[in-house]
Short mmCIF file of C-alpha atoms in Angstrom, two decimals:
data_model
loop_
_atom_site.label_atom_id
_atom_site.label_comp_id
_atom_site.label_asym_id
_atom_site.label_seq_id
_atom_site.Cartn_x
_atom_site.Cartn_y
_atom_site.Cartn_z
CA MET A 1 -56.85 46.21 -68.33
CA ARG A 2 -54.36 44.19 -70.35
CA MET A 3 -54.99 40.49 -70.69
CA ARG A 4 -52.23 37.84 -70.47
CA THR A 5 -51.33 36.35 -73.78
CA PRO A 6 -52.05 32.70 -74.42
CA VAL A 7 -48.29 32.06 -74.58
CA THR A 8 -47.76 33.42 -71.06
CA LEU A 9 -50.64 31.38 -69.66
CA LEU A 10 -49.31 28.28 -71.35
CA ALA A 11 -45.86 28.82 -69.85
CA LEU A 12 -47.28 29.21 -66.36
CA ALA A 13 -49.31 26.06 -66.76
CA LEU A 14 -46.26 24.10 -67.86
CA ILE A 15 -44.23 25.38 -64.89
CA ALA A 16 -47.00 24.40 -62.50
CA ALA A 17 -47.28 20.98 -64.09
CA PHE A 18 -43.65 20.20 -63.41
CA VAL A 19 -42.70 22.22 -60.31
CA VAL A 20 -45.69 21.55 -58.06
CA PRO A 21 -45.58 17.73 -58.37
CA ALA A 22 -41.83 17.80 -57.86
CA TRP A 23 -42.22 19.89 -54.70
CA LEU A 24 -44.96 17.62 -53.38
CA SER A 25 -42.83 14.57 -54.15
CA GLY A 26 -39.96 16.08 -52.19
CA GLN A 27 -42.25 16.70 -49.23
CA VAL A 28 -43.44 13.07 -49.27
CA VAL A 29 -39.88 11.73 -49.45
CA ALA A 30 -38.83 14.00 -46.58
CA ALA A 31 -41.76 12.78 -44.51
CA GLU A 32 -41.07 9.11 -45.25
CA GLU A 33 -37.31 9.32 -44.69
CA PRO A 34 -36.55 7.67 -41.31
CA LYS A 35 -34.88 9.77 -38.67
CA ARG A 36 -31.25 9.00 -38.02
CA PRO A 37 -30.67 7.42 -34.61
CA VAL A 38 -29.10 9.64 -32.00
CA ALA A 39 -25.52 8.60 -31.24
CA VAL A 40 -24.92 7.91 -27.53
CA MET A 41 -21.51 7.19 -26.01
CA PHE A 42 -22.13 5.03 -22.94
CA ALA A 43 -19.34 4.24 -20.45
CA LEU A 44 -19.27 1.16 -18.24
CA ASP A 45 -17.27 1.70 -15.07
CA ARG A 46 -15.48 -1.64 -15.31
CA PRO A 47 -14.96 -4.55 -17.71
CA LEU A 48 -18.03 -6.47 -18.82
CA ASP A 49 -19.49 -9.08 -16.46
CA GLY A 50 -22.83 -10.78 -15.79
CA SER A 51 -24.21 -7.86 -13.80
CA MET A 52 -24.28 -5.80 -17.00
CA ALA A 53 -26.68 -8.16 -18.78
CA PRO A 54 -29.40 -5.49 -19.18
CA VAL A 55 -27.00 -3.33 -21.23
CA VAL A 56 -25.89 -6.29 -23.33
CA LEU A 57 -29.46 -7.40 -24.02
CA ALA A 58 -30.52 -3.87 -24.94
CA THR A 59 -27.76 -3.98 -27.56
CA SER A 60 -28.09 -7.54 -28.85
CA ARG A 61 -31.90 -7.58 -28.99
CA GLY A 62 -32.11 -4.27 -30.87
CA LEU A 63 -33.80 -2.50 -27.96
CA PHE A 64 -31.62 0.59 -28.29
CA GLY A 65 -32.24 0.80 -32.03
CA ALA A 66 -35.99 0.50 -31.52
CA GLN A 67 -35.81 3.59 -29.32
CA GLY A 68 -33.97 5.61 -31.95
CA VAL A 69 -30.54 5.57 -30.32
CA ALA A 70 -27.23 4.14 -31.52
CA VAL A 71 -25.27 3.28 -28.39
CA THR A 72 -21.50 2.80 -28.41
CA MET A 73 -19.97 1.22 -25.32
CA THR A 74 -16.65 2.17 -23.75
CA THR A 75 -14.98 0.99 -20.54
CA ALA A 76 -13.78 3.36 -17.82
CA LYS A 77 -11.35 2.63 -15.00
CA GLY A 78 -13.81 2.64 -12.14
CA SER A 79 -16.70 4.86 -11.14
CA PRO A 80 -14.62 8.03 -10.58
CA ASP A 81 -13.30 7.76 -14.14
CA ALA A 82 -16.77 7.05 -15.56
CA ILE A 83 -18.16 10.11 -13.77
CA ALA A 84 -15.28 12.25 -15.02
CA ARG A 85 -15.92 11.16 -18.60
CA VAL A 86 -19.58 12.10 -18.36
CA ALA A 87 -18.75 15.41 -16.68
CA SER A 88 -16.32 16.34 -19.46
CA GLY A 89 -18.64 15.22 -22.25
CA GLU A 90 -16.31 12.43 -23.36
CA ALA A 91 -19.24 10.12 -22.60
CA ASP A 92 -22.91 11.06 -22.78
CA MET A 93 -24.08 8.54 -20.22
CA ALA A 94 -22.47 5.98 -17.92
CA LEU A 95 -23.04 3.29 -15.34
CA ALA A 96 -21.43 4.38 -12.06
CA ASP A 97 -21.74 4.14 -8.29
CA ILE A 98 -24.28 6.74 -7.17
CA ASN A 99 -22.49 7.24 -3.83
CA GLU A 100 -19.33 8.21 -5.66
CA LEU A 101 -21.42 10.63 -7.73
CA ILE A 102 -22.64 12.23 -4.49
CA ARG A 103 -19.04 12.75 -3.37
CA TYR A 104 -18.04 14.09 -6.78
CA ARG A 105 -20.86 16.65 -6.78
CA ASP A 106 -19.51 18.14 -3.54
CA GLY A 107 -16.23 19.04 -5.25
CA ALA A 108 -15.32 22.53 -6.35
CA ASN A 109 -16.53 23.39 -9.88
CA SER A 110 -18.08 19.94 -10.35
CA ALA A 111 -20.41 19.56 -13.32
CA PRO A 112 -24.11 19.10 -12.42
CA VAL A 113 -24.12 15.45 -13.45
CA LYS A 114 -27.18 13.58 -12.20
CA ALA A 115 -28.32 9.98 -11.97
CA VAL A 116 -31.46 9.21 -13.94
CA PHE A 117 -31.97 5.48 -13.37
CA VAL A 118 -30.94 3.24 -10.46
CA LEU A 119 -29.89 -0.24 -11.57
CA PHE A 120 -28.84 -1.54 -8.12
CA ASN A 121 -31.58 -0.66 -5.65
CA ARG A 122 -29.28 -1.96 -2.94
CA ALA A 123 -25.52 -1.34 -2.92
CA PRO A 124 -23.40 -4.50 -3.30
CA TYR A 125 -20.95 -3.48 -0.55
CA ALA A 126 -19.90 -6.38 1.64
CA ILE A 127 -17.27 -7.95 3.84
CA ILE A 128 -16.27 -11.36 2.49
CA ALA A 129 -14.68 -13.54 5.15
CA ARG A 130 -13.52 -17.09 5.78
CA LYS A 131 -15.65 -19.00 8.26
CA SER A 132 -12.62 -21.20 8.90
CA ARG A 133 -11.00 -18.09 10.40
CA GLY A 134 -13.83 -17.85 12.93
CA ILE A 135 -15.94 -15.23 11.15
CA ASN A 136 -19.66 -15.78 10.76
CA GLY A 137 -20.94 -12.26 11.45
CA LEU A 138 -19.71 -8.69 11.82
CA ALA A 139 -19.06 -9.07 15.55
CA ASP A 140 -16.53 -11.82 14.76
CA LEU A 141 -14.23 -9.29 13.03
CA ASP A 142 -12.98 -8.22 16.44
CA GLY A 143 -9.21 -8.78 16.45
CA LYS A 144 -9.15 -9.80 12.75
CA THR A 145 -7.37 -8.36 9.71
CA LEU A 146 -9.50 -6.86 6.96
CA GLY A 147 -7.95 -6.46 3.52
CA VAL A 148 -8.99 -3.25 1.77
CA ALA A 149 -8.17 -2.81 -1.92
CA GLU A 150 -7.05 0.45 -3.49
CA GLY A 151 -10.07 2.35 -4.79
CA ASP A 152 -12.56 0.10 -3.01
CA LEU A 153 -15.85 1.97 -2.64
CA SER A 154 -17.43 -0.28 -0.02
CA ILE A 155 -14.98 0.77 2.70
CA ARG A 156 -16.35 4.34 2.37
CA LEU A 157 -19.63 3.15 3.96
CA TRP A 158 -17.85 0.98 6.52
CA PRO A 159 -17.88 3.73 9.20
CA ALA A 160 -21.68 3.91 8.94
CA VAL A 161 -21.96 0.13 9.32
CA VAL A 162 -19.58 0.21 12.29
CA LYS A 163 -21.64 2.96 13.93
CA HIS A 164 -24.99 1.29 13.26
CA ASN A 165 -23.83 -2.04 14.65
CA HIS A 166 -21.87 -0.66 17.63
CA LEU A 167 -18.59 -2.27 16.55
CA LYS A 168 -15.16 -1.33 17.88
CA PRO A 169 -13.18 -0.24 14.80
CA GLU A 170 -9.93 0.04 16.76
CA THR A 171 -9.95 -3.74 17.24
CA ILE A 172 -10.12 -4.44 13.49
CA LYS A 173 -6.87 -4.08 11.57
CA LEU A 174 -7.22 -2.62 8.08
CA SER A 175 -4.57 -3.85 5.66
CA ARG A 176 -4.24 -1.92 2.39
CA VAL A 177 -3.73 -4.23 -0.58
CA GLY A 178 -3.69 -4.00 -4.37
CA ALA A 179 -6.99 -4.63 -6.09
CA ALA A 180 -5.49 -7.43 -8.17
CA VAL A 181 -4.45 -9.43 -5.09
CA ARG A 182 -7.54 -8.88 -2.89
CA GLU A 183 -9.08 -12.31 -3.50
CA PRO A 184 -5.77 -14.21 -3.76
CA ILE A 185 -4.54 -13.05 -0.34
CA LEU A 186 -7.83 -14.07 1.29
CA SER A 187 -7.70 -17.38 -0.51
CA ALA A 188 -4.13 -17.84 0.75
CA GLY A 189 -5.12 -16.94 4.31
CA GLN A 190 -2.97 -13.79 4.53
CA VAL A 191 -5.99 -11.82 5.77
CA ASP A 192 -9.15 -12.93 7.52
CA ALA A 193 -11.60 -10.98 5.36
CA VAL A 194 -11.76 -8.41 2.55
CA SER A 195 -14.11 -5.60 1.66
CA GLY A 196 -15.63 -5.43 -1.80
CA PHE A 197 -18.69 -6.10 -3.93
CA SER A 198 -20.51 -9.28 -2.97
CA TYR A 199 -21.18 -10.39 -6.54
CA LEU A 200 -17.54 -9.85 -7.53
CA SER A 201 -15.26 -10.89 -4.66
CA ALA A 202 -17.38 -13.73 -3.27
CA ILE A 203 -17.93 -15.37 -6.63
CA ASN A 204 -14.32 -14.82 -7.70
CA LEU A 205 -13.20 -16.58 -4.52
CA ARG A 206 -15.41 -19.57 -5.23
CA ASP A 207 -13.92 -19.64 -8.71
CA ARG A 208 -10.47 -19.77 -7.09
CA GLY A 209 -11.47 -22.92 -5.23
CA VAL A 210 -12.58 -21.53 -1.87
CA PRO A 211 -15.60 -23.65 -0.84
CA ALA A 212 -18.85 -21.73 -0.70
CA ALA A 213 -19.48 -23.23 2.74
CA ASP A 214 -16.32 -21.51 4.02
CA LEU A 215 -17.34 -18.03 2.85
CA ALA A 216 -19.28 -15.59 5.02
CA VAL A 217 -20.73 -12.82 2.82
CA LEU A 218 -21.66 -10.01 5.19
CA ARG A 219 -23.70 -7.62 3.06
CA PHE A 220 -23.80 -4.06 4.35
CA ALA A 221 -27.47 -3.86 3.40
CA ASP A 222 -28.20 -6.64 5.89
CA TYR A 223 -26.53 -4.58 8.60
CA GLY A 224 -28.37 -1.30 8.19
CA CYS A 225 -26.73 0.27 5.16
CA GLU A 226 -29.33 2.31 3.23
CA ALA A 227 -27.17 3.13 0.20
CA TYR A 228 -28.25 2.63 -3.38
CA GLY A 229 -25.71 1.17 -5.79
CA HIS A 230 -24.91 1.58 -9.44
CA ALA A 231 -26.99 4.00 -11.48
CA VAL A 232 -27.12 5.46 -14.98
CA ILE A 233 -25.78 9.00 -15.02
CA VAL A 234 -26.01 11.58 -17.81
CA ASN A 235 -24.11 14.63 -19.03
CA PRO A 236 -26.30 17.68 -18.31
CA ALA A 237 -25.74 19.30 -21.71
CA PHE A 238 -26.62 16.07 -23.50
CA ALA A 239 -29.74 15.62 -21.36
CA ALA A 240 -30.89 19.15 -22.22
CA LYS A 241 -30.22 18.75 -25.93
CA GLN A 242 -31.40 15.16 -26.39
CA PRO A 243 -34.01 14.39 -23.70
CA ALA A 244 -35.82 11.92 -25.98
CA ALA A 245 -32.58 9.98 -26.49
CA VAL A 246 -32.00 9.77 -22.72
CA LYS A 247 -35.54 8.48 -22.25
CA GLY A 248 -35.01 5.99 -25.08
CA VAL A 249 -31.85 4.59 -23.48
CA LEU A 250 -33.67 4.12 -20.17
CA ARG A 251 -36.65 2.43 -21.83
CA ALA A 252 -34.27 0.02 -23.57
CA LEU A 253 -32.38 -0.71 -20.35
CA THR A 254 -35.63 -1.31 -18.49
CA SER A 255 -36.69 -3.82 -21.14
CA GLY A 256 -33.23 -5.40 -21.06
CA LEU A 257 -33.43 -5.82 -17.31
CA GLN A 258 -36.91 -7.36 -17.56
CA LEU A 259 -35.52 -9.87 -20.08
CA ALA A 260 -32.59 -10.71 -17.81
CA ILE A 261 -34.98 -11.30 -14.90
CA LYS A 262 -37.12 -13.65 -17.00
CA ASP A 263 -34.23 -15.56 -18.57
CA PRO A 264 -30.97 -15.18 -16.62
CA GLN A 265 -29.40 -18.19 -18.34
CA GLY A 266 -29.92 -16.74 -21.80
CA ALA A 267 -28.77 -13.32 -20.59
CA ALA A 268 -25.57 -14.74 -19.10
CA ALA A 269 -24.85 -16.60 -22.34
CA GLU A 270 -25.10 -13.36 -24.32
CA VAL A 271 -22.77 -11.59 -21.90
CA VAL A 272 -20.17 -14.35 -22.13
CA SER A 273 -20.34 -14.27 -25.93
CA ARG A 274 -18.97 -10.71 -25.72
CA MET A 275 -16.22 -11.48 -23.21
CA ASP A 276 -12.74 -12.58 -24.19
CA ASP A 277 -12.47 -15.41 -21.68
CA GLY A 278 -15.76 -15.61 -19.81
CA SER A 279 -17.33 -18.55 -18.03
CA ARG A 280 -21.04 -19.04 -18.62
CA GLU A 281 -21.47 -20.75 -15.24
CA LEU A 282 -19.57 -18.02 -13.40
CA GLU A 283 -21.40 -15.11 -15.04
CA LEU A 284 -24.78 -16.79 -14.55
CA GLU A 285 -24.03 -17.08 -10.84
CA ARG A 286 -22.92 -13.45 -10.81
CA LEU A 287 -26.09 -12.26 -12.55
CA GLN A 288 -28.36 -14.34 -10.31
CA THR A 289 -26.61 -12.96 -7.23
CA VAL A 290 -27.04 -9.38 -8.42
CA LEU A 291 -30.71 -9.89 -9.24
CA ALA A 292 -31.45 -11.51 -5.88
CA ASP A 293 -29.37 -9.23 -3.64
CA ASN A 294 -29.21 -5.86 -5.40
CA VAL A 295 -32.01 -5.52 -7.95
CA LEU A 296 -35.16 -7.37 -6.89
CA THR A 297 -35.50 -5.82 -3.46
CA SER A 298 -38.76 -5.27 -1.61
CA ASP A 299 -38.65 -1.62 -2.73
CA VAL A 300 -38.41 -2.62 -6.39
CA ARG A 301 -41.16 -5.22 -6.10
CA ARG A 302 -43.39 -2.55 -4.64
CA ASP A 303 -42.44 0.55 -6.66
CA GLY A 304 -40.75 -0.78 -9.80
CA ILE A 305 -37.32 -0.57 -11.40
CA GLY A 306 -35.15 2.51 -11.66
CA GLY A 307 -36.45 5.00 -9.11
CA ILE A 308 -35.55 6.00 -5.56
CA ASP A 309 -37.35 6.61 -2.28
CA PRO A 310 -36.42 10.21 -1.30
CA ALA A 311 -36.70 9.46 2.44
CA ARG A 312 -34.37 6.48 2.16
CA PHE A 313 -32.01 8.55 0.00
CA GLU A 314 -31.79 11.14 2.78
CA ARG A 315 -30.88 8.41 5.27
CA ALA A 316 -28.22 7.16 2.88
CA LEU A 317 -26.78 10.67 2.67
CA SER A 318 -26.48 10.72 6.45
CA GLN A 319 -24.57 7.45 6.35
CA ILE A 320 -22.21 8.76 3.67
CA ALA A 321 -21.53 11.71 5.97
CA ASP A 322 -20.16 9.32 8.62
CA ASP A 323 -17.06 9.05 6.42
CA PHE A 324 -17.32 11.96 3.97
CA LYS A 325 -17.47 15.52 5.23
CA PHE A 326 -19.48 17.69 2.86
CA GLN A 327 -17.59 20.89 2.08
CA HIS A 328 -20.60 22.59 0.57
CA LYS A 329 -24.32 22.38 1.24
CA ARG A 330 -25.44 18.82 1.82
CA PRO A 331 -27.37 17.80 -1.31
CA ALA A 332 -31.02 16.87 -1.43
CA ALA A 333 -32.25 13.86 -3.39
CA ALA A 334 -33.32 16.13 -6.28
CA ASP A 335 -29.77 17.49 -6.57
CA ILE A 336 -28.45 14.01 -7.38
CA PHE A 337 -31.35 12.13 -8.97
CA ASP A 338 -33.69 13.28 -11.75
CA ASP A 339 -36.72 11.04 -12.23
CA GLY A 340 -38.01 13.02 -15.21
CA PHE A 341 -36.45 10.62 -17.75
CA LEU A 342 -37.79 7.38 -16.25
CA PRO A 343 -40.09 5.19 -18.35
CA PRO A 344 -43.78 5.00 -17.34
CA ALA A 345 -44.33 3.37 -13.96
CA ASP A 346 -46.28 0.40 -15.34
CA SER A 347 -43.36 -0.62 -17.60
CA ARG A 348 -41.01 -0.61 -14.61
CA LEU A 349 -43.05 -2.97 -12.47
CA VAL A 350 -41.60 -6.44 -12.01
CA ASN A 351 -44.00 -9.18 -13.04
#
């Protein structure tokens, strides 16, 4: 057997002395190098207002960053546009009306977009009327004129409310109006009431000088409407590729909502600081209205933020069907909502 020469052994030793430490050093650096945050394009379905405080706080307080996501916000032109952006992949996630998502999913060749977090446990649909026009409840709409704005989502559940409350729809005149003039024409007395979101139209009318004592806010939820409201939706391909990022976004939003509940004044101030011409007083009132009427419901106080009750969801589907005729198989709750990305239940409880 031939023995290695001293020169060869020396060369191997020198190589080991330099290469092995260098390799180990590289491994340590790779282990210590922080992971890059996952980029998330998040669409809001309308311009920023007080109701979106949880999203703003998740951004301003570094909650998104702490979850390893870098969220970029964009604004869509309503829920149908927000859903379309998520379906196409233009946006990864969005805030949109879950009832509009249900209708979208019934369309031909629709992408399997799902909701993963419910922000509004109760839909904000409402009729906003003038008491001075003799309207204090739904029954008083008999013989009155109801202004309905283009693209208004609340009127889609109106047939269910009419049915549940045994109203006579033929006695109520529906007047189609532009969205930009909905509140002005009610303020001017050109219609007796309008349909819309309670935290938008009612507060906008008070801002226009209509006394709060003259406004009757007839919330659909108080008249038997079971519908959920706005929810976070996600692109299916993004959810499959980046499930940890989706979970991170929802954890941050949950924390942001908890902060808004604890300090609505501070939350409203942060929202207004990001608006071009916002009123702190107006957006605080808007946020407080949303929290009281749409977020902190008895369901949420019992079960926590973000989820749904499948039995209630089925009843809501039946009410949607009073206006919308499903062309394909009526969906089940699991076809629309995926609870697999929700934060742990204890973190979603309201203190």
